[in-house]
Amino acid sequence: MDVISSTGEVSRFRLSREQKKEIDAYCARHRIESRSEFYRFAISQALRPEIEDPDLIFASLKHLHDTMNTVARQQEVLFSYITFLARHFLSYHAEIPNELKEAASISAVERFERVFKSYQASLKNSPSMFESLLADFFEEH
């Protein structure tokens, strides 16, 4: 393949059959009309990548890390709460007689609030990061 520089100098380089197939496949997937257009695109990407600023890259990676860390902490809260609820409800589970089911459903909200307050009280011995996450959660709700 010939490449002509801005000074008119001609340079040659060869592509393997596999590289040509990969380029053609890329062009077809991205609706690039010719190999020449592909080469111009590839050169511009090498010379002017979309993200050049190392500080911007670091900030993006830090944001991603912080987000993933928050999600992991939220999962810990969720699993802890589910475990607490399972322990609470498995320790006592009585069948409700039919005549009391309506009254029981009315009191469900009150019982939930008592359980939730008990759960909050149980977290007093938790690590500070866990408490901080819970404080954020309780402030939002």
mmCIF file of N, CA and C in Angstrom:
data_model
loop_
_atom_site.group_PDB
_atom_site.id
_atom_site.type_symbol
_atom_site.label_atom_id
_atom_site.label_comp_id
_atom_site.label_asym_id
_atom_site.label_seq_id
_atom_site.Cartn_x
_atom_site.Cartn_y
_atom_site.Cartn_z
ATOM 1 N N MET A 1 0.844 -1.162 0.000
ATOM 2 C CA MET A 1 0.000 0.000 0.000
ATOM 3 C C MET A 1 0.894 1.231 0.000
ATOM 4 N N ASP A 2 0.540 2.235 -0.786
ATOM 5 C CA ASP A 2 1.293 3.479 -0.852
ATOM 6 C C ASP A 2 0.639 4.533 0.026
ATOM 7 N N VAL A 3 1.490 5.257 0.752
ATOM 8 C CA VAL A 3 1.050 6.389 1.540
ATOM 9 C C VAL A 3 1.852 7.589 1.081
ATOM 10 N N ILE A 4 1.151 8.684 0.744
ATOM 11 C CA ILE A 4 1.830 9.879 0.250
ATOM 12 C C ILE A 4 1.819 10.929 1.346
ATOM 13 N N SER A 5 2.994 11.420 1.708
ATOM 14 C CA SER A 5 3.096 12.424 2.764
ATOM 15 C C SER A 5 2.758 13.801 2.212
ATOM 16 N N SER A 6 2.710 14.792 3.105
ATOM 17 C CA SER A 6 2.394 16.161 2.690
ATOM 18 C C SER A 6 3.501 16.749 1.808
ATOM 19 N N THR A 7 4.684 16.183 1.907
ATOM 20 C CA THR A 7 5.795 16.658 1.066
ATOM 21 C C THR A 7 5.837 15.937 -0.262
ATOM 22 N N GLY A 8 4.927 14.993 -0.486
ATOM 23 C CA GLY A 8 4.884 14.248 -1.735
ATOM 24 C C GLY A 8 5.689 12.966 -1.695
ATOM 25 N N GLU A 9 6.301 12.667 -0.566
ATOM 26 C CA GLU A 9 7.087 11.449 -0.430
ATOM 27 C C GLU A 9 6.156 10.247 -0.336
ATOM 28 N N VAL A 10 6.511 9.178 -1.044
ATOM 29 C CA VAL A 10 5.693 7.967 -1.063
ATOM 30 C C VAL A 10 6.323 6.924 -0.144
ATOM 31 N N SER A 11 5.522 6.396 0.763
ATOM 32 C CA SER A 11 5.963 5.316 1.647
ATOM 33 C C SER A 11 5.102 4.099 1.392
ATOM 34 N N ARG A 12 5.709 2.939 1.532
ATOM 35 C CA ARG A 12 4.971 1.698 1.318
ATOM 36 C C ARG A 12 4.911 0.898 2.615
ATOM 37 N N PHE A 13 3.783 0.235 2.826
ATOM 38 C CA PHE A 13 3.692 -0.723 3.910
ATOM 39 C C PHE A 13 2.717 -1.808 3.494
ATOM 40 N N ARG A 14 2.855 -2.958 4.113
ATOM 41 C CA ARG A 14 2.028 -4.102 3.741
ATOM 42 C C ARG A 14 1.108 -4.495 4.894
ATOM 43 N N LEU A 15 -0.053 -4.982 4.500
ATOM 44 C CA LEU A 15 -1.007 -5.522 5.451
ATOM 45 C C LEU A 15 -1.144 -7.016 5.203
ATOM 46 N N SER A 16 -1.316 -7.768 6.260
ATOM 47 C CA SER A 16 -1.575 -9.199 6.099
ATOM 48 C C SER A 16 -3.013 -9.386 5.619
ATOM 49 N N ARG A 17 -3.295 -10.568 5.134
ATOM 50 C CA ARG A 17 -4.677 -10.857 4.710
ATOM 51 C C ARG A 17 -5.645 -10.714 5.877
ATOM 52 N N GLU A 18 -5.196 -11.179 7.053
ATOM 53 C CA GLU A 18 -6.040 -11.084 8.242
ATOM 54 C C GLU A 18 -6.338 -9.625 8.583
ATOM 55 N N GLN A 19 -5.328 -8.761 8.515
ATOM 56 C CA GLN A 19 -5.540 -7.334 8.793
ATOM 57 C C GLN A 19 -6.510 -6.723 7.792
ATOM 58 N N LYS A 20 -6.366 -7.105 6.524
ATOM 59 C CA LYS A 20 -7.283 -6.585 5.501
ATOM 60 C C LYS A 20 -8.718 -7.029 5.785
ATOM 61 N N LYS A 21 -8.886 -8.295 6.187
ATOM 62 C CA LYS A 21 -10.227 -8.793 6.524
ATOM 63 C C LYS A 21 -10.793 -8.051 7.723
ATOM 64 N N GLU A 22 -9.962 -7.829 8.734
ATOM 65 C CA GLU A 22 -10.425 -7.111 9.927
ATOM 66 C C GLU A 22 -10.817 -5.682 9.584
ATOM 67 N N ILE A 23 -10.035 -5.025 8.752
ATOM 68 C CA ILE A 23 -10.342 -3.651 8.339
ATOM 69 C C ILE A 23 -11.642 -3.622 7.556
ATOM 70 N N ASP A 24 -11.801 -4.562 6.621
ATOM 71 C CA ASP A 24 -13.033 -4.605 5.833
ATOM 72 C C ASP A 24 -14.249 -4.864 6.723
ATOM 73 N N ALA A 25 -14.102 -5.753 7.699
ATOM 74 C CA ALA A 25 -15.205 -6.036 8.620
ATOM 75 C C ALA A 25 -15.533 -4.805 9.457
ATOM 76 N N TYR A 26 -14.506 -4.115 9.937
ATOM 77 C CA TYR A 26 -14.720 -2.896 10.722
ATOM 78 C C TYR A 26 -15.449 -1.852 9.874
ATOM 79 N N CYS A 27 -14.993 -1.684 8.638
ATOM 80 C CA CYS A 27 -15.627 -0.712 7.739
ATOM 81 C C CYS A 27 -17.100 -1.056 7.507
ATOM 82 N N ALA A 28 -17.394 -2.336 7.318
ATOM 83 C CA ALA A 28 -18.786 -2.746 7.096
ATOM 84 C C ALA A 28 -19.636 -2.484 8.334
ATOM 85 N N ARG A 29 -19.104 -2.802 9.535
ATOM 86 C CA ARG A 29 -19.861 -2.594 10.778
ATOM 87 C C ARG A 29 -20.128 -1.124 11.049
ATOM 88 N N HIS A 30 -19.177 -0.273 10.703
ATOM 89 C CA HIS A 30 -19.287 1.150 11.038
ATOM 90 C C HIS A 30 -19.619 2.031 9.830
ATOM 91 N N ARG A 31 -20.013 1.375 8.749
ATOM 92 C CA ARG A 31 -20.428 2.082 7.521
ATOM 93 C C ARG A 31 -19.367 3.050 7.019
ATOM 94 N N ILE A 32 -18.150 2.594 7.041
ATOM 95 C CA ILE A 32 -17.037 3.362 6.466
ATOM 96 C C ILE A 32 -16.910 2.907 5.027
ATOM 97 N N GLU A 33 -16.914 3.858 4.097
ATOM 98 C CA GLU A 33 -17.055 3.523 2.688
ATOM 99 C C GLU A 33 -15.807 2.936 2.037
ATOM 100 N N SER A 34 -14.623 3.254 2.557
ATOM 101 C CA SER A 34 -13.412 2.750 1.907
ATOM 102 C C SER A 34 -12.304 2.560 2.927
ATOM 103 N N ARG A 35 -11.278 1.828 2.514
ATOM 104 C CA ARG A 35 -10.115 1.658 3.381
ATOM 105 C C ARG A 35 -9.418 2.996 3.600
ATOM 106 N N SER A 36 -9.399 3.833 2.577
ATOM 107 C CA SER A 36 -8.761 5.152 2.725
ATOM 108 C C SER A 36 -9.435 5.946 3.826
ATOM 109 N N GLU A 37 -10.767 5.906 3.864
ATOM 110 C CA GLU A 37 -11.499 6.607 4.918
ATOM 111 C C GLU A 37 -11.162 5.996 6.272
ATOM 112 N N PHE A 38 -11.050 4.669 6.312
ATOM 113 C CA PHE A 38 -10.667 3.993 7.548
ATOM 114 C C PHE A 38 -9.287 4.449 8.007
ATOM 115 N N TYR A 39 -8.325 4.508 7.087
ATOM 116 C CA TYR A 39 -6.966 4.919 7.461
ATOM 117 C C TYR A 39 -6.947 6.349 7.989
ATOM 118 N N ARG A 40 -7.696 7.232 7.336
ATOM 119 C CA ARG A 40 -7.758 8.619 7.823
ATOM 120 C C ARG A 40 -8.361 8.664 9.234
ATOM 121 N N PHE A 41 -9.421 7.887 9.450
ATOM 122 C CA PHE A 41 -10.054 7.819 10.769
ATOM 123 C C PHE A 41 -9.073 7.271 11.807
ATOM 124 N N ALA A 42 -8.396 6.173 11.479
ATOM 125 C CA ALA A 42 -7.461 5.556 12.426
ATOM 126 C C ALA A 42 -6.309 6.501 12.760
ATOM 127 N N ILE A 43 -5.808 7.202 11.773
ATOM 128 C CA ILE A 43 -4.704 8.150 12.011
ATOM 129 C C ILE A 43 -5.181 9.288 12.903
ATOM 130 N N SER A 44 -6.382 9.819 12.640
ATOM 131 C CA SER A 44 -6.884 10.924 13.466
ATOM 132 C C SER A 44 -7.108 10.463 14.902
ATOM 133 N N GLN A 45 -7.554 9.209 15.099
ATOM 134 C CA GLN A 45 -7.742 8.693 16.451
ATOM 135 C C GLN A 45 -6.400 8.541 17.174
ATOM 136 N N ALA A 46 -5.371 8.150 16.438
ATOM 137 C CA ALA A 46 -4.045 7.999 17.048
ATOM 138 C C ALA A 46 -3.439 9.349 17.388
ATOM 139 N N LEU A 47 -3.656 10.329 16.539
ATOM 140 C CA LEU A 47 -3.061 11.650 16.750
ATOM 141 C C LEU A 47 -3.878 12.518 17.698
ATOM 142 N N ARG A 48 -5.203 12.362 17.681
ATOM 143 C CA ARG A 48 -6.080 13.157 18.530
ATOM 144 C C ARG A 48 -7.128 12.257 19.168
ATOM 145 N N PRO A 49 -6.748 11.470 20.170
ATOM 146 C CA PRO A 49 -7.755 10.605 20.811
ATOM 147 C C PRO A 49 -8.822 11.451 21.494
ATOM 148 N N GLU A 50 -9.986 10.850 21.675
ATOM 149 C CA GLU A 50 -11.098 11.578 22.285
ATOM 150 C C GLU A 50 -10.764 12.042 23.700
ATOM 151 N N ILE A 51 -10.029 11.219 24.449
ATOM 152 C CA ILE A 51 -9.673 11.587 25.821
ATOM 153 C C ILE A 51 -8.156 11.628 25.906
ATOM 154 N N GLU A 52 -7.611 12.824 25.972
ATOM 155 C CA GLU A 52 -6.162 12.978 26.058
ATOM 156 C C GLU A 52 -5.708 13.424 27.442
ATOM 157 N N ASP A 53 -6.561 14.120 28.146
ATOM 158 C CA ASP A 53 -6.189 14.723 29.411
ATOM 159 C C ASP A 53 -6.064 13.662 30.507
ATOM 160 N N PRO A 54 -4.848 13.413 31.016
ATOM 161 C CA PRO A 54 -4.682 12.402 32.070
ATOM 162 C C PRO A 54 -5.484 12.727 33.337
ATOM 163 N N ASP A 55 -5.632 14.021 33.657
ATOM 164 C CA ASP A 55 -6.422 14.402 34.836
ATOM 165 C C ASP A 55 -7.890 14.034 34.652
ATOM 166 N N LEU A 56 -8.389 14.213 33.425
ATOM 167 C CA LEU A 56 -9.773 13.857 33.130
ATOM 168 C C LEU A 56 -9.967 12.344 33.233
ATOM 169 N N ILE A 57 -9.014 11.597 32.728
ATOM 170 C CA ILE A 57 -9.081 10.138 32.811
ATOM 171 C C ILE A 57 -9.056 9.710 34.275
ATOM 172 N N PHE A 58 -8.130 10.293 35.057
ATOM 173 C CA PHE A 58 -8.044 9.944 36.483
ATOM 174 C C PHE A 58 -9.339 10.294 37.203
ATOM 175 N N ALA A 59 -9.901 11.465 36.927
ATOM 176 C CA ALA A 59 -11.147 11.876 37.579
ATOM 177 C C ALA A 59 -12.284 10.913 37.228
ATOM 178 N N SER A 60 -12.332 10.493 35.978
ATOM 179 C CA SER A 60 -13.375 9.547 35.561
ATOM 180 C C SER A 60 -13.200 8.208 36.264
ATOM 181 N N LEU A 61 -11.967 7.736 36.343
ATOM 182 C CA LEU A 61 -11.706 6.462 37.022
ATOM 183 C C LEU A 61 -12.000 6.566 38.520
ATOM 184 N N LYS A 62 -11.663 7.707 39.115
ATOM 185 C CA LYS A 62 -11.939 7.896 40.545
ATOM 186 C C LYS A 62 -13.444 7.908 40.792
ATOM 187 N N HIS A 63 -14.188 8.593 39.918
ATOM 188 C CA HIS A 63 -15.642 8.618 40.053
ATOM 189 C C HIS A 63 -16.217 7.203 39.927
ATOM 190 N N LEU A 64 -15.717 6.444 38.966
ATOM 191 C CA LEU A 64 -16.174 5.072 38.786
ATOM 192 C C LEU A 64 -15.846 4.235 40.021
ATOM 193 N N HIS A 65 -14.641 4.390 40.554
ATOM 194 C CA HIS A 65 -14.243 3.665 41.761
ATOM 195 C C HIS A 65 -15.147 4.018 42.935
ATOM 196 N N ASP A 66 -15.404 5.309 43.126
ATOM 197 C CA ASP A 66 -16.254 5.751 44.236
ATOM 198 C C ASP A 66 -17.676 5.209 44.089
ATOM 199 N N THR A 67 -18.188 5.220 42.862
ATOM 200 C CA THR A 67 -19.533 4.703 42.618
ATOM 201 C C THR A 67 -19.605 3.211 42.922
ATOM 202 N N MET A 68 -18.603 2.473 42.469
ATOM 203 C CA MET A 68 -18.587 1.027 42.728
ATOM 204 C C MET A 68 -18.461 0.749 44.228
ATOM 205 N N ASN A 69 -17.662 1.562 44.917
ATOM 206 C CA ASN A 69 -17.511 1.398 46.358
ATOM 207 C C ASN A 69 -18.833 1.667 47.075
ATOM 208 N N THR A 70 -19.560 2.687 46.642
ATOM 209 C CA THR A 70 -20.863 3.001 47.231
ATOM 210 C C THR A 70 -21.852 1.861 47.011
ATOM 211 N N VAL A 71 -21.855 1.317 45.802
ATOM 212 C CA VAL A 71 -22.759 0.194 45.510
ATOM 213 C C VAL A 71 -22.416 -1.004 46.391
ATOM 214 N N ALA A 72 -21.140 -1.276 46.569
ATOM 215 C CA ALA A 72 -20.727 -2.391 47.427
ATOM 216 C C ALA A 72 -21.192 -2.159 48.868
ATOM 217 N N ARG A 73 -21.045 -0.937 49.358
ATOM 218 C CA ARG A 73 -21.490 -0.628 50.726
ATOM 219 C C ARG A 73 -23.009 -0.750 50.831
ATOM 220 N N GLN A 74 -23.727 -0.313 49.816
ATOM 221 C CA GLN A 74 -25.181 -0.424 49.837
ATOM 222 C C GLN A 74 -25.613 -1.886 49.839
ATOM 223 N N GLN A 75 -24.882 -2.726 49.138
ATOM 224 C CA GLN A 75 -25.187 -4.154 49.168
ATOM 225 C C GLN A 75 -24.989 -4.714 50.567
ATOM 226 N N GLU A 76 -23.948 -4.281 51.247
ATOM 227 C CA GLU A 76 -23.716 -4.732 52.618
ATOM 228 C C GLU A 76 -24.899 -4.357 53.511
ATOM 229 N N VAL A 77 -25.389 -3.134 53.351
ATOM 230 C CA VAL A 77 -26.542 -2.687 54.136
ATOM 231 C C VAL A 77 -27.751 -3.572 53.829
ATOM 232 N N LEU A 78 -27.990 -3.790 52.563
ATOM 233 C CA LEU A 78 -29.147 -4.578 52.151
ATOM 234 C C LEU A 78 -29.063 -6.007 52.691
ATOM 235 N N PHE A 79 -27.917 -6.654 52.527
ATOM 236 C CA PHE A 79 -27.774 -8.023 53.012
ATOM 237 C C PHE A 79 -27.885 -8.089 54.531
ATOM 238 N N SER A 80 -27.332 -7.106 55.222
ATOM 239 C CA SER A 80 -27.442 -7.068 56.677
ATOM 240 C C SER A 80 -28.896 -6.940 57.087
ATOM 241 N N TYR A 81 -29.631 -6.074 56.429
ATOM 242 C CA TYR A 81 -31.036 -5.866 56.765
ATOM 243 C C TYR A 81 -31.864 -7.118 56.475
ATOM 244 N N ILE A 82 -31.627 -7.755 55.342
ATOM 245 C CA ILE A 82 -32.372 -8.970 55.001
ATOM 246 C C ILE A 82 -32.093 -10.064 56.020
ATOM 247 N N THR A 83 -30.831 -10.200 56.415
ATOM 248 C CA THR A 83 -30.470 -11.193 57.428
ATOM 249 C C THR A 83 -31.176 -10.901 58.749
ATOM 250 N N PHE A 84 -31.188 -9.631 59.124
ATOM 251 C CA PHE A 84 -31.866 -9.234 60.360
ATOM 252 C C PHE A 84 -33.353 -9.583 60.292
ATOM 253 N N LEU A 85 -33.992 -9.255 59.172
ATOM 254 C CA LEU A 85 -35.420 -9.562 59.030
ATOM 255 C C LEU A 85 -35.675 -11.064 59.064
ATOM 256 N N ALA A 86 -34.839 -11.832 58.393
ATOM 257 C CA ALA A 86 -35.024 -13.285 58.376
ATOM 258 C C ALA A 86 -34.916 -13.847 59.790
ATOM 259 N N ARG A 87 -33.916 -13.394 60.532
ATOM 260 C CA ARG A 87 -33.751 -13.851 61.920
ATOM 261 C C ARG A 87 -34.968 -13.481 62.755
ATOM 262 N N HIS A 88 -35.420 -12.254 62.583
ATOM 263 C CA HIS A 88 -36.563 -11.765 63.363
ATOM 264 C C HIS A 88 -37.824 -12.588 63.074
ATOM 265 N N PHE A 89 -38.135 -12.781 61.803
ATOM 266 C CA PHE A 89 -39.371 -13.462 61.456
ATOM 267 C C PHE A 89 -39.292 -14.967 61.620
ATOM 268 N N LEU A 90 -38.127 -15.549 61.513
ATOM 269 C CA LEU A 90 -38.006 -16.990 61.708
ATOM 270 C C LEU A 90 -38.022 -17.374 63.184
ATOM 271 N N SER A 91 -37.691 -16.433 64.042
ATOM 272 C CA SER A 91 -37.703 -16.751 65.470
ATOM 273 C C SER A 91 -39.133 -16.889 65.996
ATOM 274 N N TYR A 92 -40.095 -16.218 65.387
ATOM 275 C CA TYR A 92 -41.484 -16.349 65.806
ATOM 276 C C TYR A 92 -42.376 -16.195 64.587
ATOM 277 N N HIS A 93 -43.116 -17.246 64.277
ATOM 278 C CA HIS A 93 -44.016 -17.194 63.130
ATOM 279 C C HIS A 93 -45.260 -18.002 63.467
ATOM 280 N N ALA A 94 -46.272 -17.324 63.929
ATOM 281 C CA ALA A 94 -47.524 -18.003 64.294
ATOM 282 C C ALA A 94 -48.558 -17.803 63.191
ATOM 283 N N GLU A 95 -49.414 -18.784 63.020
ATOM 284 C CA GLU A 95 -50.505 -18.682 62.051
ATOM 285 C C GLU A 95 -51.562 -17.723 62.598
ATOM 286 N N ILE A 96 -52.051 -16.865 61.747
ATOM 287 C CA ILE A 96 -53.065 -15.890 62.160
ATOM 288 C C ILE A 96 -54.440 -16.485 61.889
ATOM 289 N N PRO A 97 -55.307 -16.516 62.894
ATOM 290 C CA PRO A 97 -56.675 -17.010 62.667
ATOM 291 C C PRO A 97 -57.403 -16.100 61.670
ATOM 292 N N ASN A 98 -58.314 -16.688 60.913
ATOM 293 C CA ASN A 98 -59.029 -15.945 59.865
ATOM 294 C C ASN A 98 -59.722 -14.689 60.392
ATOM 295 N N GLU A 99 -60.328 -14.771 61.569
ATOM 296 C CA GLU A 99 -61.062 -13.622 62.096
ATOM 297 C C GLU A 99 -60.147 -12.463 62.483
ATOM 298 N N LEU A 100 -58.837 -12.713 62.610
ATOM 299 C CA LEU A 100 -57.895 -11.660 62.992
ATOM 300 C C LEU A 100 -57.042 -11.145 61.833
ATOM 301 N N LYS A 101 -57.212 -11.726 60.650
ATOM 302 C CA LYS A 101 -56.344 -11.357 59.527
ATOM 303 C C LYS A 101 -56.491 -9.894 59.131
ATOM 304 N N GLU A 102 -57.693 -9.372 59.123
ATOM 305 C CA GLU A 102 -57.877 -7.969 58.742
ATOM 306 C C GLU A 102 -57.202 -7.040 59.747
ATOM 307 N N ALA A 103 -57.384 -7.313 61.011
ATOM 308 C CA ALA A 103 -56.745 -6.492 62.050
ATOM 309 C C ALA A 103 -55.229 -6.617 61.973
ATOM 310 N N ALA A 104 -54.771 -7.824 61.662
ATOM 311 C CA ALA A 104 -53.319 -8.033 61.542
ATOM 312 C C ALA A 104 -52.744 -7.231 60.380
ATOM 313 N N SER A 105 -53.462 -7.165 59.278
ATOM 314 C CA SER A 105 -52.956 -6.393 58.143
ATOM 315 C C SER A 105 -52.926 -4.895 58.452
ATOM 316 N N ILE A 106 -53.890 -4.432 59.252
ATOM 317 C CA ILE A 106 -53.899 -3.025 59.647
ATOM 318 C C ILE A 106 -52.711 -2.705 60.541
ATOM 319 N N SER A 107 -52.366 -3.644 61.407
ATOM 320 C CA SER A 107 -51.241 -3.395 62.321
ATOM 321 C C SER A 107 -49.878 -3.656 61.677
ATOM 322 N N ALA A 108 -49.862 -4.129 60.458
ATOM 323 C CA ALA A 108 -48.596 -4.485 59.796
ATOM 324 C C ALA A 108 -47.639 -3.297 59.727
ATOM 325 N N VAL A 109 -48.159 -2.134 59.410
ATOM 326 C CA VAL A 109 -47.298 -0.950 59.316
ATOM 327 C C VAL A 109 -46.672 -0.639 60.668
ATOM 328 N N GLU A 110 -47.463 -0.712 61.716
ATOM 329 C CA GLU A 110 -46.933 -0.447 63.062
ATOM 330 C C GLU A 110 -45.869 -1.464 63.449
ATOM 331 N N ARG A 111 -46.101 -2.730 63.152
ATOM 332 C CA ARG A 111 -45.124 -3.771 63.469
ATOM 333 C C ARG A 111 -43.835 -3.561 62.673
ATOM 334 N N PHE A 112 -43.982 -3.172 61.400
ATOM 335 C CA PHE A 112 -42.804 -2.917 60.582
ATOM 336 C C PHE A 112 -41.971 -1.787 61.178
ATOM 337 N N GLU A 113 -42.640 -0.722 61.612
ATOM 338 C CA GLU A 113 -41.921 0.404 62.205
ATOM 339 C C GLU A 113 -41.157 -0.018 63.460
ATOM 340 N N ARG A 114 -41.766 -0.860 64.278
ATOM 341 C CA ARG A 114 -41.069 -1.355 65.477
ATOM 342 C C ARG A 114 -39.845 -2.184 65.093
ATOM 343 N N VAL A 115 -39.994 -3.047 64.100
ATOM 344 C CA VAL A 115 -38.866 -3.879 63.654
ATOM 345 C C VAL A 115 -37.763 -2.993 63.085
ATOM 346 N N PHE A 116 -38.157 -2.012 62.309
ATOM 347 C CA PHE A 116 -37.165 -1.133 61.680
ATOM 348 C C PHE A 116 -36.393 -0.347 62.735
ATOM 349 N N LYS A 117 -37.092 0.153 63.746
ATOM 350 C CA LYS A 117 -36.421 0.875 64.835
ATOM 351 C C LYS A 117 -35.487 -0.059 65.603
ATOM 352 N N SER A 118 -35.899 -1.288 65.783
ATOM 353 C CA SER A 118 -35.046 -2.279 66.441
ATOM 354 C C SER A 118 -33.792 -2.539 65.603
ATOM 355 N N TYR A 119 -33.963 -2.620 64.307
ATOM 356 C CA TYR A 119 -32.817 -2.797 63.402
ATOM 357 C C TYR A 119 -31.855 -1.618 63.513
ATOM 358 N N GLN A 120 -32.389 -0.415 63.503
ATOM 359 C CA GLN A 120 -31.536 0.769 63.641
ATOM 360 C C GLN A 120 -30.746 0.718 64.945
ATOM 361 N N ALA A 121 -31.411 0.310 66.019
ATOM 362 C CA ALA A 121 -30.738 0.220 67.316
ATOM 363 C C ALA A 121 -29.647 -0.843 67.304
ATOM 364 N N SER A 122 -29.843 -1.909 66.540
ATOM 365 C CA SER A 122 -28.849 -2.988 66.488
ATOM 366 C C SER A 122 -27.577 -2.563 65.765
ATOM 367 N N LEU A 123 -27.631 -1.484 65.030
ATOM 368 C CA LEU A 123 -26.471 -1.041 64.244
ATOM 369 C C LEU A 123 -25.509 -0.159 65.037
ATOM 370 N N LYS A 124 -25.803 0.088 66.288
ATOM 371 C CA LYS A 124 -24.944 0.963 67.083
ATOM 372 C C LYS A 124 -23.543 0.405 67.259
ATOM 373 N N ASN A 125 -23.373 -0.898 67.136
ATOM 374 C CA ASN A 125 -22.057 -1.517 67.263
ATOM 375 C C ASN A 125 -21.388 -1.734 65.906
ATOM 376 N N SER A 126 -21.933 -1.135 64.853
ATOM 377 C CA SER A 126 -21.395 -1.318 63.504
ATOM 378 C C SER A 126 -20.230 -0.376 63.253
ATOM 379 N N PRO A 127 -19.397 -0.697 62.256
ATOM 380 C CA PRO A 127 -18.297 0.212 61.896
ATOM 381 C C PRO A 127 -18.831 1.577 61.456
ATOM 382 N N SER A 128 -18.014 2.598 61.625
ATOM 383 C CA SER A 128 -18.457 3.961 61.332
ATOM 384 C C SER A 128 -18.845 4.144 59.866
ATOM 385 N N MET A 129 -18.161 3.489 58.936
ATOM 386 C CA MET A 129 -18.507 3.614 57.522
ATOM 387 C C MET A 129 -19.924 3.101 57.293
ATOM 388 N N PHE A 130 -20.255 2.001 57.934
ATOM 389 C CA PHE A 130 -21.581 1.412 57.815
ATOM 390 C C PHE A 130 -22.625 2.363 58.377
ATOM 391 N N GLU A 131 -22.347 2.952 59.525
ATOM 392 C CA GLU A 131 -23.273 3.901 60.131
ATOM 393 C C GLU A 131 -23.450 5.135 59.254
ATOM 394 N N SER A 132 -22.357 5.584 58.656
ATOM 395 C CA SER A 132 -22.424 6.747 57.772
ATOM 396 C C SER A 132 -23.324 6.468 56.578
ATOM 397 N N LEU A 133 -23.172 5.283 56.000
ATOM 398 C CA LEU A 133 -24.009 4.913 54.872
ATOM 399 C C LEU A 133 -25.478 4.839 55.292
ATOM 400 N N LEU A 134 -25.724 4.257 56.442
ATOM 401 C CA LEU A 134 -27.093 4.182 56.937
ATOM 402 C C LEU A 134 -27.660 5.568 57.230
ATOM 403 N N ALA A 135 -26.835 6.447 57.792
ATOM 404 C CA ALA A 135 -27.296 7.807 58.066
ATOM 405 C C ALA A 135 -27.713 8.494 56.771
ATOM 406 N N ASP A 136 -26.910 8.318 55.722
ATOM 407 C CA ASP A 136 -27.274 8.891 54.414
ATOM 408 C C ASP A 136 -28.599 8.308 53.926
ATOM 409 N N PHE A 137 -28.748 6.993 54.086
ATOM 410 C CA PHE A 137 -29.971 6.332 53.640
ATOM 411 C C PHE A 137 -31.186 6.857 54.397
ATOM 412 N N PHE A 138 -31.060 6.980 55.731
ATOM 413 C CA PHE A 138 -32.190 7.424 56.551
ATOM 414 C C PHE A 138 -32.535 8.885 56.277
ATOM 415 N N GLU A 139 -31.535 9.700 55.955
ATOM 416 C CA GLU A 139 -31.802 11.107 55.628
ATOM 417 C C GLU A 139 -32.605 11.228 54.342
ATOM 418 N N GLU A 140 -32.329 10.340 53.376
ATOM 419 C CA GLU A 140 -33.033 10.374 52.099
ATOM 420 C C GLU A 140 -34.467 9.889 52.233
ATOM 421 N N HIS A 141 -34.737 9.038 53.220
ATOM 422 C CA HIS A 141 -36.074 8.447 53.354
ATOM 423 C C HIS A 141 -36.722 9.007 54.537
#
